[in-house]
Amino acid sequence: MNNDSRRYVIIIFFLLVGAIYTIRLFYMQVIDESWTLRAQQIAEKRKQITPPRGVFFDRQGRKIVANKTYFNLMMIEANIKNFDTIAFAKLIGWTPERVKSRFWEIKLGEGRYKNPVTGKTTSNYQKIRPYPFVKEIEMEDMLNMAPFLKNFPGFYEEITSMRSYPYANGANILGYLSEVNGDEIKTDHFYSPGDNIGRAGLERFYEEELRGIKGIHYIVTSALNNAIEPYADGKYDTMARQGPPLKLGVDITLQAYGEKLMKNKRGCIVAIEPSTGEILSMVSAPSFDPNLFVGKKSIAKNYPKLLQDPKMPLYPRPLSAEYPPGSTFKLIQGLVALQEGVITPGTGFPCKKSMVGCHNHPNAGSLAEAVQYSCNPYFYHIVRRVIQQGKRKKQTEDAEIGLRKWVKYMHSFGFGEKLETDIIGIRSGLIPDVKYYDKWYGHHNWAFSTIRSNSIGQGEVKATPLQLANLACILANRGWYYTPHFVKSIGKKGPLAIYRKKRYTMVNRRHYESVVEGMRRVVNEKGGTGAGARIKDVVVCGKTGTVQNPHGEDHSVFIAFAPMYKPKIAIAVFIENAGFGGTWAAPVSNLMMEKYLLKKITDKEKEEKMLKANLD
Amino acid sequence: MKREESLFGNIDWTLFIVFAVMVLIGIANVYSAAYNPKAPFLFDFSQKYGKQIMWVGISSFLGLLVFLIDASIYRKFAIPIYLFCLILLVIVLFMPPVNGARAWLGIGSLGIQPAEFAKIGTAIALASYISSINVRQQTVNTVIVANIILLIPVVLILLQPDAGTFVVFTSFLFVMYREGITYDPIILHLVNLIPGVRFKKTWVGSHFIPIFFVVIFLSIITLLMSNNTITFSFLPGIVIPGFIGVIGSLSVICILSFFILRFFVAKRDRKRIVMIVIIGFCLSSLISSIVNFGFQGLRKHQKDRIELFLGLREDPDGEDYNRNRAMAAVGSGGFFGKGYGNASVASVESNHVPESETDFIFCPLAEEWGFVGSLIFTLLFMFMLFRIIQIAERQKATFNRVYAYCVAMILFYHYAVNIGMNIGFAPVIGIPLPFFSYGGSSMMSFSVMIFILLKLDSQRGDFLG
């Protein structure tokens, strides 16, 4: 190759580089989109406008969860000039030492990053980024501060909103807000650091509705994070939209009254409107003021305190506490027996205390009387007839068939399954099935006699107060229920679809009357166990329960609905360690029903007694 | 007199127009990149675009001077010019450092960078030396002298330190290669030391320079791509390792060149050229594979060291900040670009890409004009390079030819390294993009370089050397 032809080597070298660069440019600019995204990340900062959350109204249209405007004092270190610590400390009402240490706190709080190659450790903190220096400043304080902020370049205010609760009630229903954590930001791109998220109750369940839609303003920013101009003249900007208001079925005055009644007691009250399934009140005692959980500072202060309280105020008792249902469970057993045709409303059994103890009462000549007297042997007999229908010769095989059927009945009443109520923390209770007993006793190793305690609501069976309140609804409606729920409308839409579906039990409507008649007698006839729930001029139907508690005093239980025809309220009351159901739970539910139905209390003496009672 | 009537008449207008177009685009680009809404006037001399226009004006004046002076002066005064440049390079070492390098002579923004002008001085010296010897009988001595002419300014520039200009100086090795001054005599000398071996010339020794640089070029690209994956937005789920992408690109070039060669190569040569292309492709792929798998096989600390040198580590906001921002600017341009004046990453105002009006001037161009603009830019540059080579090959004087090749190679190096930096194909070493980057020294030195070439070419009939 002579020297002259070496020019081609050089030309080919030029062409090779030119071609490779062109291919690379084509790939980077046209095919690969990751650089476009990177550029957006770098320059087209999306400024998110977080709307205030949706508010809550109670059933009377009273605002029970509102938003209050607060300010954060933001700081960008790179923009700070001639910082006068003392003057600044004076302005925000801190000591100069606190101001100095706050800078360190922010820096350390961001953590550090270790470069795997160089081994250099660098702080994640960046001088050009904004950080909240003082959080949650109230409007008045900010107004005093704002005119002087211009003396402190690098500091500016940012508006935020937080919850406020005009009524100090319903903390267990409403839930609270707190800052999102790293995992939540990763899994849901809606959130960015510093955002709030619903942590419990309705705030959490309806998070996606309540948080609304963030507004996004695209701006071209400089490397120092200063906004330069709206991107494309704001063509792609979107407005922030507040989440729709939630209208609750809760009556806040009833809720407040319930919380007042349950002071110094442990337990719960659940009241539901039977015709709609809307929860009127759900008290979990002891209760606490929802305002304790507003803002990072007060959550940090109050949360550990409440968490460590031995009375467990944070425990959502109406949803999570699984108690044996006690005698209230007898109502369903009567219904099942009627549906199965093993008894008629007129069937009577003598109260022989050979199988199980009972209190002294006349023999029950009918199902209604058995309910009235809460006769234990009566319900043993009828449940035995349901479980042991003689379809197999062997007792144990027969019991298996019977139990399978019985479990299905219980599920149709909402027991042993989680109710799909719109709140977090629901538990299913327990309806022991064939599998359960096979595991305990072995296959075909058990029969009715083994599991008989369930027929009076003791033994293995467990239910939550919410399920018992739902049972009261079913009885009030004579055979159907809407899944209990809090929210009756989301903005202009009604409740969620699952709450618009009527659910029927496996027991025919015609069988209910005799049990309901029994419940009427419990309250209104001599010898009934729930006379404490009687209201003048209103026919109350109820059933007491006394739940044996191996750890101490029995739990007092009462479920009821009123009036007997066209019922307006169904209620379940649970008072822990209070003894007989008729003594405590029945009067409390009586007061609640009076408050709701008559808007007044007729028996002041009873109210006084209940308010004063300290059963803690 | 002949010279007077040919003062402008013999100018190669093609090259001049390409040069002028590039300078004008360059001004427009600096105007967009450095646009200051408070001083929107293009000729505002307090702004970078105003200053750039001023530099262009000064360069034009220098160009006029070059045209008034007889071309023979460069050949006659080659050694004084070279020595003058060396003296400036020595003086600059005693200047206060700016950004850690003693590269500036003068005060503030009115300073000049002697290294920029040393390129011209070295080119003239090299041209003068090569034209004075008979390269057909190149000896170890001629190779050493030619290398020393390069080595002195290189050492002085490395003392500043200025890695970018050092890299550009290696471009002269290609010029020497073109002129037949290779490392062959040295290699022959060594090879013939082996008893019984007697070579007249070695292929490796003759073509060492281009082979070496192609290997370096392919290795750097392979290494830079080895950690990357290539994805296509219209083919979701398909992920190609970066190395395969390099081989794929080579195949595309190979196939394209078959089609292109049909038009340019005579029928009788076609077979040979096809063979060369195929062999070239195979060798390139082999080099790429060896580098890729060799790199994968390295121990971790060795790998780390290479990755650190090439800036391969994922550290977009730290060590890799400049390149990451530059690539984001270029890559976000899309097909048609964001439109003139709409760069969101690469504008000086936003300051995301540091030096977006000097070393990273390609960013605003590519971001605003997209692939179309980048392609036109590349074609324009390639056209200029080929025109210069065409001019070089029509010179009868060796001096002129060597000088022209020097100009072509210097411009090519600046293009390759500067654009490579913007597309992630080269480590970030600061060298300007000729005719585009803001800055007096580079504007003046590249203009003078072109004007000297035009002058030499316009007088190519005068002396037959």
CSV table of C-alpha atoms in Angstrom, one decimal, chain A residues 21-22 25, chain B residues 18 21-22 25-26 29 361-363 365-366 369-385 411 414-416 418-420 422 433-437:
chain,number,residue,atom,x,y,z
A,21,TYR,CA,-22.0,8.5,16.0
A,22,THR,CA,-25.0,8.8,13.7
A,25,LEU,CA,-27.6,9.7,18.0
B,18,VAL,CA,-19.1,25.5,4.6
B,21,VAL,CA,-22.2,28.4,7.4
B,22,MET,CA,-20.8,26.6,10.4
B,25,ILE,CA,-25.0,28.4,12.8
B,26,GLY,CA,-22.5,28.5,15.7
B,29,ASN,CA,-26.6,28.3,18.6
B,361,ILE,CA,-22.3,23.4,22.9
B,362,PHE,CA,-23.6,20.4,21.0
B,363,CYS,CA,-26.2,19.9,23.8
B,365,LEU,CA,-28.0,22.1,19.2
B,366,ALA,CA,-29.0,18.5,19.6
B,369,TRP,CA,-32.9,20.5,16.5
B,370,GLY,CA,-33.2,16.9,17.4
B,371,PHE,CA,-31.9,14.0,15.3
B,372,VAL,CA,-32.5,16.0,12.1
B,373,GLY,CA,-30.2,18.8,13.3
B,374,SER,CA,-27.6,16.4,14.6
B,375,LEU,CA,-27.5,14.6,11.3
B,376,ILE,CA,-27.2,17.8,9.3
B,377,PHE,CA,-24.5,18.9,11.6
B,378,THR,CA,-22.6,15.6,11.2
B,379,LEU,CA,-23.0,15.7,7.4
B,380,LEU,CA,-21.8,19.3,7.3
B,381,PHE,CA,-18.8,18.4,9.4
B,382,MET,CA,-18.0,15.3,7.4
B,383,PHE,CA,-18.4,17.3,4.2
B,384,MET,CA,-15.9,19.8,5.4
B,385,LEU,CA,-13.4,17.1,6.4
B,411,LEU,CA,-10.9,19.2,13.2
B,414,HIS,CA,-12.3,17.8,18.0
B,415,TYR,CA,-15.4,16.5,16.4
B,416,ALA,CA,-15.0,12.9,17.6
B,418,ASN,CA,-16.4,16.5,21.7
B,419,ILE,CA,-19.5,14.8,20.2
B,420,GLY,CA,-18.4,11.5,21.9
B,422,ASN,CA,-22.1,14.4,24.5
B,433,LEU,CA,-16.2,22.1,19.2
B,434,PRO,CA,-14.6,24.0,16.3
B,435,PHE,CA,-16.6,27.0,15.0
B,436,PHE,CA,-19.4,26.3,17.5
B,437,SER,CA,-18.0,26.6,21.0
